[in-house]
Amino acid sequence: MSDSTYLDWPFFDVRHRQLAAELENWSAQNISGHHGSDTDAECRTLVDRLGKAGWLTHAVGGRAYGGAQDAIDTRSICLLRETLARRSGLADFAFAMQGLGSGAITLCGSDEQKRAYLPRVAAGTAIAAFALSEPDSGSDVAAMACSARQEAGAYVLDGEKTWISNGGIADFYVVFARSGEAPGARGITAFVVDADTPGLEIAERIPLIAPHPLARLSFRNCRVARDRVLGEPGQGFKIAMQTLDIFRTSVAAAALGFARRAMDEALMRAKSRRMFNQALADFQITQTKLAQMATTIDSSALLTYRAAWLRDQGKTVTREAAMAKMVATEGAQQVIDAALQMWGGLGVVSEQPVERLYREIRALRIYEGATEVQQLIIAREVLR
Ligand code: COS
């Protein structure tokens, strides 16, 4: 059983503690870490299951649109990701993408757009995706080239998006494209584009070390009606950043879930494995490791739930979310590596929990802003 004493911290309300306890029970019965080789099918099943059980209502904001609360509650999203990630990276992914993929609609969609998409996302009947990165613009978002030109009451999208999670299985994509109101960050618009829109194609499916649906998308003369613009034209960059301010914190929470699972596995191993007439846990060298791992986990949790709590108080958390993501993902990688080392040869056997965690954590140090981008963001904020 993982350490849950952090739930007593003042960042949480009673409802958060209830949510964590209920999800813990549900996921123990419904989520296993072992998934079949058809990742698309597994993901669809997970979205369906999470939707039917009501967990996806936390991924969207607005009770009128199927949300659990009137606004997105970052702490709930983080608790959900942490708890799911402890059991299955794919279950965490399925939950998180419903939120990231629809976040821009919750934050700045019109009433009509919210009615059209959010209830289905919350029920798990529509799969969402967030299409921001391009082959030549990942970290430098403002350099994006995918264009959206205005033509006879519509926008026509041309270009490519890549590393798009849920690409290939999503029912709709929130797409960011250069609409040209101004150069750089001020000339980008956000659109919601249905997957079956003519001119939008899945150009390539991309296999990963810890599989989840991922694709490169191609837009060729893809006509999108004006009423598919999210927020104001030219405001797409800010909408993307505001969405990432929520979900970067939740990536930290997922990393925390992976780290807690690794800690559980390490403790189990340290207490049960005997060598040189004592348990692994009796060696001071093991104790030093365990102390470091526990402290890394607590530091990550403090930064994660500080960022989540602050955002739920209506504060801007660009700096705090970047710190949480950097420390939690880098820290989780170290914790998992130390746990794997304690498992020795068994640690590198396919589908052992620590082997799975070792693969699952790696992408989190890269996506939604690599560690180096988080460092850039933090440095800018402290220099300001
Ligand atoms: N919330 C709201 N507005 C924001 C913001 C935020 N978190 N961050 C920046 N902005 C605003 C700025 O205030 C600025 O507004 P004005 O034009 O009115 O002054 C505008 O957006 C441009 O900001 P900035 O000058 O900082 O833009 P940069 O191009 O220098 O942005 C970073 C650089 C690195 C911060 C950005 O490109 C980034 O986050 N990159 C990583 C992207 C990422 O996570 N990719 C993964 C894709 S998702 S898997």
Short mmCIF file of C-alpha atoms and ligand atoms in Angstrom, two decimals:
data_model
loop_
_atom_site.label_atom_id
_atom_site.label_comp_id
_atom_site.label_asym_id
_atom_site.label_seq_id
_atom_site.Cartn_x
_atom_site.Cartn_y
_atom_site.Cartn_z
CA MET A 1 0.00 0.00 0.00
CA SER A 2 1.45 3.34 -1.05
CA ASP A 3 2.10 6.18 1.36
CA SER A 4 -1.08 8.26 1.46
CA THR A 5 -0.16 10.53 4.37
CA TYR A 6 0.18 13.45 1.94
CA LEU A 7 -3.61 13.51 1.76
CA ASP A 8 -3.54 15.13 5.23
CA TRP A 9 -1.68 18.13 3.82
CA PRO A 10 -3.61 21.41 3.83
CA PHE A 11 -3.74 21.55 0.03
CA PHE A 12 -6.76 19.24 0.08
CA ASP A 13 -10.43 19.54 1.01
CA VAL A 14 -12.61 16.72 2.34
CA ARG A 15 -13.92 16.03 -1.18
CA HIS A 16 -10.37 15.41 -2.43
CA ARG A 17 -9.72 12.86 0.29
CA GLN A 18 -12.99 11.13 -0.58
CA LEU A 19 -12.14 11.16 -4.26
CA ALA A 20 -8.72 9.61 -3.60
CA ALA A 21 -10.20 6.86 -1.40
CA GLU A 22 -13.01 6.02 -3.85
CA LEU A 23 -10.67 5.95 -6.83
CA GLU A 24 -8.19 3.78 -4.94
CA ASN A 25 -10.94 1.18 -4.34
CA TRP A 26 -12.28 1.38 -7.87
CA SER A 27 -8.91 1.15 -9.57
CA ALA A 28 -7.83 -1.81 -7.41
CA GLN A 29 -10.78 -3.70 -8.90
CA ASN A 30 -10.87 -2.31 -12.42
CA ILE A 31 -7.36 -1.35 -13.53
CA SER A 32 -4.53 -3.78 -14.13
CA GLY A 33 -1.06 -2.83 -15.31
CA HIS A 34 -1.14 -5.52 -17.98
CA HIS A 35 -2.58 -4.58 -21.33
CA GLY A 36 -2.95 -6.48 -24.58
CA SER A 37 -0.94 -5.68 -27.69
CA ASP A 38 -3.77 -3.77 -29.42
CA THR A 39 -3.07 -0.42 -27.75
CA ASP A 40 -5.84 1.41 -29.64
CA ALA A 41 -8.46 -1.08 -28.44
CA GLU A 42 -7.08 -1.02 -24.89
CA CYS A 43 -7.21 2.75 -24.85
CA ARG A 44 -10.78 2.90 -26.14
CA THR A 45 -11.80 0.37 -23.48
CA LEU A 46 -10.10 2.40 -20.75
CA VAL A 47 -11.80 5.64 -21.87
CA ASP A 48 -15.13 3.83 -21.93
CA ARG A 49 -14.58 2.34 -18.47
CA LEU A 50 -13.36 5.61 -16.94
CA GLY A 51 -16.34 7.39 -18.52
CA LYS A 52 -18.94 4.90 -17.28
CA ALA A 53 -17.51 5.07 -13.76
CA GLY A 54 -17.78 8.87 -13.79
CA TRP A 55 -14.06 9.65 -13.45
CA LEU A 56 -13.88 11.59 -16.71
CA THR A 57 -16.30 14.19 -15.34
CA HIS A 58 -13.18 15.57 -13.60
CA ALA A 59 -11.43 16.06 -16.95
CA VAL A 60 -13.85 18.80 -18.04
CA GLY A 61 -15.08 21.96 -16.37
CA GLY A 62 -18.70 23.09 -16.01
CA ARG A 63 -21.54 21.11 -14.43
CA ALA A 64 -23.84 22.17 -17.29
CA TYR A 65 -21.51 20.31 -19.66
CA GLY A 66 -21.05 17.12 -17.69
CA GLY A 67 -18.21 18.32 -15.47
CA ALA A 68 -17.90 17.30 -11.83
CA GLN A 69 -17.31 20.93 -10.82
CA ASP A 70 -18.06 24.32 -12.30
CA ALA A 71 -14.44 24.77 -13.24
CA ILE A 72 -11.56 22.36 -13.74
CA ASP A 73 -10.26 21.33 -10.34
CA THR A 74 -6.53 20.82 -10.75
CA ARG A 75 -6.13 18.94 -7.48
CA SER A 76 -8.76 16.37 -8.52
CA ILE A 77 -7.05 15.90 -11.89
CA CYS A 78 -3.71 15.42 -10.14
CA LEU A 79 -5.10 12.92 -7.63
CA LEU A 80 -6.72 10.99 -10.46
CA ARG A 81 -3.53 10.90 -12.51
CA GLU A 82 -1.37 9.96 -9.56
CA THR A 83 -3.66 7.12 -8.49
CA LEU A 84 -4.18 5.74 -12.00
CA ALA A 85 -0.46 6.02 -12.87
CA ARG A 86 0.40 3.91 -9.84
CA ARG A 87 -1.49 1.03 -11.47
CA SER A 88 -1.24 1.64 -15.20
CA GLY A 89 0.48 4.19 -17.40
CA LEU A 90 -2.10 3.59 -20.10
CA ALA A 91 -5.05 4.23 -17.76
CA ASP A 92 -3.42 7.48 -16.68
CA PHE A 93 -2.85 8.38 -20.33
CA ALA A 94 -6.49 7.64 -21.27
CA PHE A 95 -7.73 9.92 -18.48
CA ALA A 96 -5.19 12.70 -19.04
CA MET A 97 -5.77 13.01 -22.77
CA GLN A 98 -9.50 13.53 -22.30
CA GLY A 99 -8.54 16.56 -20.21
CA LEU A 100 -5.65 17.91 -22.29
CA GLY A 101 -7.58 17.35 -25.53
CA SER A 102 -10.65 19.19 -24.34
CA GLY A 103 -8.96 21.69 -21.98
CA ALA A 104 -9.03 24.55 -24.50
CA ILE A 105 -12.78 24.00 -24.99
CA THR A 106 -13.39 24.14 -21.23
CA LEU A 107 -11.20 27.24 -20.89
CA CYS A 108 -12.49 29.31 -23.79
CA GLY A 109 -15.06 27.46 -25.89
CA SER A 110 -18.44 29.05 -26.61
CA ASP A 111 -21.54 27.66 -24.93
CA GLU A 112 -22.38 25.86 -28.18
CA GLN A 113 -18.91 24.34 -28.51
CA LYS A 114 -18.96 23.21 -24.90
CA ARG A 115 -22.38 21.58 -25.37
CA ALA A 116 -21.22 19.83 -28.52
CA TYR A 117 -18.05 18.29 -27.07
CA LEU A 118 -17.65 18.33 -23.30
CA PRO A 119 -20.55 16.02 -22.29
CA ARG A 120 -19.26 13.36 -24.67
CA VAL A 121 -15.70 13.74 -23.37
CA ALA A 122 -16.98 13.41 -19.80
CA ALA A 123 -19.00 10.30 -20.68
CA GLY A 124 -16.11 8.70 -22.53
CA THR A 125 -18.08 8.55 -25.79
CA ALA A 126 -15.77 10.95 -27.64
CA ILE A 127 -11.98 10.75 -27.54
CA ALA A 128 -10.07 14.05 -27.46
CA ALA A 129 -6.62 15.11 -28.69
CA PHE A 130 -4.40 18.20 -28.50
CA ALA A 131 -2.52 19.02 -31.72
CA LEU A 132 0.19 21.61 -31.05
CA SER A 133 3.65 20.24 -31.96
CA GLU A 134 5.03 20.10 -35.48
CA PRO A 135 8.06 18.38 -37.01
CA ASP A 136 10.03 21.68 -36.77
CA SER A 137 8.30 23.29 -33.80
CA GLY A 138 8.05 21.36 -30.58
CA SER A 139 9.65 23.43 -27.84
CA ASP A 140 9.38 26.67 -29.84
CA VAL A 141 5.61 26.77 -30.25
CA ALA A 142 5.54 30.26 -31.76
CA ALA A 143 7.57 28.97 -34.72
CA MET A 144 4.71 26.76 -35.92
CA ALA A 145 4.13 26.62 -39.67
CA CYS A 146 0.75 24.88 -40.05
CA SER A 147 -1.37 27.63 -41.63
CA ALA A 148 -5.01 28.63 -41.38
CA ARG A 149 -6.03 31.03 -44.14
CA GLN A 150 -9.45 32.63 -44.29
CA GLU A 151 -11.56 31.80 -47.31
CA ALA A 152 -15.28 32.32 -47.89
CA GLY A 153 -16.45 32.20 -44.30
CA ALA A 154 -14.12 29.38 -43.30
CA TYR A 155 -10.49 28.69 -42.42
CA VAL A 156 -8.42 26.37 -44.59
CA LEU A 157 -5.74 24.43 -42.72
CA ASP A 158 -2.54 23.27 -44.41
CA GLY A 159 0.46 21.67 -42.74
CA GLU A 160 1.47 18.96 -40.31
CA LYS A 161 1.21 18.19 -36.62
CA THR A 162 3.25 15.47 -34.96
CA TRP A 163 3.61 13.59 -31.63
CA ILE A 164 -0.16 13.84 -31.35
CA SER A 165 -1.34 11.58 -28.55
CA ASN A 166 -4.61 9.78 -29.36
CA GLY A 167 -3.79 10.50 -33.03
CA GLY A 168 -5.60 7.80 -34.98
CA ILE A 169 -8.28 7.09 -32.37
CA ALA A 170 -9.45 10.61 -31.46
CA ASP A 171 -12.92 11.80 -32.47
CA PHE A 172 -11.73 15.40 -32.54
CA TYR A 173 -8.52 17.41 -32.32
CA VAL A 174 -7.90 20.83 -30.82
CA VAL A 175 -5.54 22.19 -33.48
CA PHE A 176 -3.34 25.28 -33.29
CA ALA A 177 -2.43 26.95 -36.58
CA ARG A 178 -0.88 30.15 -37.86
CA SER A 179 -3.69 32.48 -38.86
CA GLY A 180 -1.43 35.48 -39.43
CA GLU A 181 -2.97 38.29 -37.34
CA ALA A 182 0.61 39.10 -36.25
CA PRO A 183 4.00 37.40 -36.44
CA GLY A 184 5.05 34.82 -33.85
CA ALA A 185 2.98 34.00 -30.81
CA ARG A 186 0.31 36.59 -31.55
CA GLY A 187 -0.76 35.11 -34.88
CA ILE A 188 -1.94 31.65 -33.84
CA THR A 189 -5.56 30.47 -33.60
CA ALA A 190 -7.06 27.41 -31.89
CA PHE A 191 -9.68 25.30 -33.72
CA VAL A 192 -11.70 22.25 -32.84
CA VAL A 193 -11.54 19.88 -35.82
CA ASP A 194 -13.55 16.67 -36.10
CA ALA A 195 -11.48 13.62 -37.03
CA ASP A 196 -13.59 12.96 -40.14
CA THR A 197 -13.13 16.46 -41.60
CA PRO A 198 -12.05 16.12 -45.26
CA GLY A 199 -8.39 17.09 -45.68
CA LEU A 200 -7.33 15.80 -42.24
CA GLU A 201 -5.43 12.55 -42.44
CA ILE A 202 -3.36 10.34 -40.21
CA ALA A 203 -0.03 10.47 -42.08
CA GLU A 204 1.85 8.09 -39.80
CA ARG A 205 1.36 6.06 -36.62
CA ILE A 206 4.36 6.30 -34.30
CA PRO A 207 5.35 3.34 -32.08
CA LEU A 208 6.72 4.13 -28.60
CA ILE A 209 8.83 2.44 -25.88
CA ALA A 210 5.74 2.54 -23.64
CA PRO A 211 2.97 2.24 -26.23
CA HIS A 212 0.05 4.63 -26.46
CA PRO A 213 -1.74 5.88 -29.59
CA LEU A 214 0.49 8.52 -31.25
CA ALA A 215 0.44 9.92 -34.77
CA ARG A 216 1.56 12.51 -37.26
CA LEU A 217 -1.37 14.37 -38.80
CA SER A 218 -1.52 15.98 -42.19
CA PHE A 219 -3.84 18.85 -43.16
CA ARG A 220 -4.35 19.45 -46.89
CA ASN A 221 -6.96 22.02 -47.86
CA CYS A 222 -8.82 21.13 -44.69
CA ARG A 223 -11.82 23.49 -44.43
CA VAL A 224 -12.92 24.35 -40.93
CA ALA A 225 -15.99 26.51 -40.34
CA ARG A 226 -15.51 29.81 -38.47
CA ASP A 227 -17.64 28.57 -35.61
CA ARG A 228 -14.87 26.04 -34.88
CA VAL A 229 -12.50 28.78 -33.71
CA LEU A 230 -11.85 28.51 -29.96
CA GLY A 231 -11.70 31.88 -28.22
CA GLU A 232 -10.51 34.82 -30.31
CA PRO A 233 -8.50 34.50 -33.54
CA GLY A 234 -4.83 35.22 -32.79
CA GLN A 235 -5.15 34.08 -29.16
CA GLY A 236 -4.24 30.45 -29.78
CA PHE A 237 -0.76 30.63 -28.24
CA LYS A 238 -2.11 31.91 -24.93
CA ILE A 239 -4.88 29.31 -24.96
CA ALA A 240 -2.27 26.58 -25.48
CA MET A 241 -0.12 27.94 -22.62
CA GLN A 242 -3.10 28.22 -20.25
CA THR A 243 -4.05 24.62 -21.05
CA LEU A 244 -0.47 23.52 -20.42
CA ASP A 245 -0.39 25.38 -17.10
CA ILE A 246 -3.06 22.92 -15.90
CA PHE A 247 -1.81 19.79 -17.54
CA ARG A 248 1.92 20.24 -16.87
CA THR A 249 1.08 20.07 -13.19
CA SER A 250 -0.84 16.89 -13.87
CA VAL A 251 2.16 15.36 -15.69
CA ALA A 252 4.04 15.93 -12.44
CA ALA A 253 1.26 14.05 -10.64
CA ALA A 254 1.51 11.12 -13.06
CA ALA A 255 5.29 10.99 -12.50
CA LEU A 256 4.58 10.98 -8.79
CA GLY A 257 2.26 7.99 -9.24
CA PHE A 258 4.99 6.10 -11.11
CA ALA A 259 7.53 7.01 -8.40
CA ARG A 260 5.23 5.86 -5.58
CA ARG A 261 4.71 2.54 -7.31
CA ALA A 262 8.48 2.16 -7.74
CA MET A 263 8.93 2.93 -4.04
CA ASP A 264 6.38 0.24 -3.11
CA GLU A 265 8.18 -2.26 -5.32
CA ALA A 266 11.55 -1.26 -3.84
CA LEU A 267 10.31 -1.65 -0.26
CA MET A 268 8.81 -5.04 -1.02
CA ARG A 269 12.08 -6.17 -2.54
CA ALA A 270 14.30 -4.68 0.17
CA LYS A 271 12.36 -6.43 2.93
CA SER A 272 12.04 -9.82 1.25
CA ARG A 273 15.33 -10.32 -0.59
CA ARG A 274 18.05 -11.89 1.55
CA MET A 275 21.77 -11.92 0.86
CA PHE A 276 24.87 -12.34 3.03
CA ASN A 277 22.57 -13.51 5.87
CA GLN A 278 20.47 -10.39 6.05
CA ALA A 279 17.68 -8.62 4.24
CA LEU A 280 18.56 -6.12 1.53
CA ALA A 281 16.89 -3.49 3.73
CA ASP A 282 19.43 -4.15 6.51
CA PHE A 283 22.30 -2.80 4.42
CA GLN A 284 23.00 0.87 5.05
CA ILE A 285 23.60 1.32 1.35
CA THR A 286 19.98 0.29 0.72
CA GLN A 287 18.71 2.55 3.51
CA THR A 288 20.54 5.53 2.01
CA LYS A 289 18.83 4.84 -1.31
CA LEU A 290 15.40 4.44 0.28
CA ALA A 291 15.80 7.69 2.23
CA GLN A 292 16.75 9.55 -0.93
CA MET A 293 13.83 8.03 -2.85
CA ALA A 294 11.29 8.90 -0.14
CA THR A 295 12.57 12.47 0.07
CA THR A 296 12.47 12.90 -3.70
CA ILE A 297 8.86 11.70 -3.71
CA ASP A 298 7.81 14.09 -0.95
CA SER A 299 9.55 17.06 -2.60
CA SER A 300 7.82 16.25 -5.88
CA ALA A 301 4.45 15.91 -4.14
CA LEU A 302 4.88 19.25 -2.35
CA LEU A 303 5.67 21.07 -5.59
CA THR A 304 2.89 19.30 -7.49
CA TYR A 305 0.11 19.97 -5.01
CA ARG A 306 1.34 23.50 -4.36
CA ALA A 307 0.93 24.26 -8.08
CA ALA A 308 -2.46 22.51 -8.20
CA TRP A 309 -3.75 24.28 -5.09
CA LEU A 310 -2.55 27.69 -6.28
CA ARG A 311 -4.24 27.25 -9.64
CA ASP A 312 -7.47 26.25 -7.91
CA GLN A 313 -7.20 29.55 -5.98
CA GLY A 314 -7.25 31.35 -9.33
CA LYS A 315 -3.54 32.18 -9.40
CA THR A 316 -1.23 32.07 -12.43
CA VAL A 317 1.02 29.07 -11.98
CA THR A 318 3.37 29.16 -14.96
CA ARG A 319 6.46 29.06 -12.70
CA GLU A 320 5.03 26.63 -10.15
CA ALA A 321 3.76 24.19 -12.79
CA ALA A 322 7.14 24.24 -14.54
CA MET A 323 8.96 23.54 -11.26
CA ALA A 324 6.57 20.71 -10.40
CA LYS A 325 6.92 19.07 -13.80
CA MET A 326 10.70 19.33 -13.85
CA VAL A 327 11.29 18.04 -10.32
CA ALA A 328 8.65 15.31 -10.35
CA THR A 329 9.54 13.81 -13.74
CA GLU A 330 13.31 13.94 -13.23
CA GLY A 331 12.93 12.70 -9.66
CA ALA A 332 10.65 9.83 -10.68
CA GLN A 333 13.21 8.68 -13.23
CA GLN A 334 15.82 8.45 -10.44
CA VAL A 335 13.46 6.71 -8.03
CA ILE A 336 12.45 4.16 -10.67
CA ASP A 337 16.07 3.53 -11.66
CA ALA A 338 17.01 2.92 -8.01
CA ALA A 339 14.05 0.54 -7.59
CA LEU A 340 15.03 -1.35 -10.71
CA GLN A 341 18.59 -1.69 -9.42
CA MET A 342 17.27 -3.27 -6.20
CA TRP A 343 15.33 -5.80 -8.24
CA GLY A 344 18.56 -6.79 -10.00
CA GLY A 345 18.14 -9.14 -12.96
CA LEU A 346 14.39 -9.38 -12.35
CA GLY A 347 14.17 -5.61 -12.85
CA VAL A 348 14.92 -5.85 -16.54
CA VAL A 349 12.56 -8.73 -17.28
CA SER A 350 9.80 -7.63 -19.65
CA GLU A 351 6.53 -6.65 -18.02
CA GLN A 352 7.85 -6.73 -14.46
CA PRO A 353 6.38 -3.65 -12.72
CA VAL A 354 9.75 -1.84 -12.43
CA GLU A 355 10.64 -2.63 -16.04
CA ARG A 356 7.32 -1.17 -17.16
CA LEU A 357 7.80 1.94 -15.01
CA TYR A 358 11.31 2.38 -16.42
CA ARG A 359 9.83 2.64 -19.92
CA GLU A 360 6.73 4.57 -18.91
CA ILE A 361 8.47 7.45 -17.12
CA ARG A 362 10.85 8.39 -19.93
CA ALA A 363 8.44 10.29 -22.19
CA LEU A 364 7.19 12.46 -19.32
CA ARG A 365 10.56 14.25 -19.19
CA ILE A 366 9.96 15.28 -22.80
CA TYR A 367 6.28 15.86 -23.56
CA GLU A 368 4.27 18.94 -22.61
CA GLY A 369 7.52 20.87 -22.43
CA ALA A 370 10.86 19.07 -22.01
CA THR A 371 12.79 19.60 -18.78
CA GLU A 372 14.98 22.13 -20.60
CA VAL A 373 11.86 24.16 -21.56
CA GLN A 374 10.70 24.09 -17.93
CA GLN A 375 14.13 25.43 -16.92
CA LEU A 376 13.78 28.21 -19.47
CA ILE A 377 10.33 29.12 -18.14
CA ILE A 378 11.48 29.10 -14.49
CA ALA A 379 14.57 31.19 -15.28
CA ARG A 380 12.49 33.77 -17.14
CA GLU A 381 10.11 34.05 -14.22
CA VAL A 382 12.84 34.49 -11.63
CA LEU A 383 14.69 37.01 -13.81
CA ARG A 384 11.53 39.03 -14.44
N1 COS B 1 -0.40 31.79 -19.82
C1 COS B 1 -0.91 32.84 -20.50
N2 COS B 1 -0.21 33.56 -21.40
C2 COS B 1 1.07 33.20 -21.62
C3 COS B 1 1.67 32.12 -20.94
C4 COS B 1 0.88 31.40 -20.00
N3 COS B 1 1.38 30.36 -19.33
N4 COS B 1 2.96 32.00 -21.36
C5 COS B 1 3.16 32.97 -22.25
N5 COS B 1 2.02 33.70 -22.41
C6 COS B 1 1.83 34.87 -23.26
C7 COS B 1 2.88 35.93 -22.97
O1 COS B 1 2.46 36.77 -21.91
C8 COS B 1 2.96 36.67 -24.27
O2 COS B 1 1.86 37.56 -24.36
P1 COS B 1 1.99 39.00 -25.09
O3 COS B 1 2.27 38.70 -26.53
O4 COS B 1 0.66 39.61 -24.88
O5 COS B 1 3.13 39.71 -24.42
C9 COS B 1 2.75 35.58 -25.31
O6 COS B 1 2.04 34.52 -24.64
C10 COS B 1 4.04 35.05 -25.87
O7 COS B 1 4.80 34.58 -24.77
P2 COS B 1 6.38 34.40 -24.84
O8 COS B 1 7.01 35.63 -25.38
O9 COS B 1 6.84 33.89 -23.52
O10 COS B 1 6.51 33.27 -25.98
P3 COS B 1 7.71 32.39 -26.39
O11 COS B 1 7.58 32.05 -27.81
O12 COS B 1 9.01 33.00 -25.96
O13 COS B 1 7.37 31.06 -25.51
C11 COS B 1 7.85 29.00 -24.33
C12 COS B 1 8.32 30.25 -25.08
C13 COS B 1 9.11 28.16 -24.20
C14 COS B 1 7.33 29.36 -22.94
C15 COS B 1 6.74 28.23 -25.09
O14 COS B 1 7.04 28.14 -26.45
C16 COS B 1 6.54 26.82 -24.53
O15 COS B 1 5.90 26.61 -23.51
N6 COS B 1 7.11 25.81 -25.22
C17 COS B 1 6.95 24.41 -24.88
C18 COS B 1 5.75 23.90 -25.56
C19 COS B 1 5.34 22.56 -25.17
O16 COS B 1 5.05 22.30 -24.03
N7 COS B 1 5.32 21.67 -26.17
C20 COS B 1 4.81 20.38 -26.01
C21 COS B 1 3.51 20.30 -26.74
S1 COS B 1 2.22 19.54 -25.89
S2 COS B 1 2.65 17.67 -25.85
#
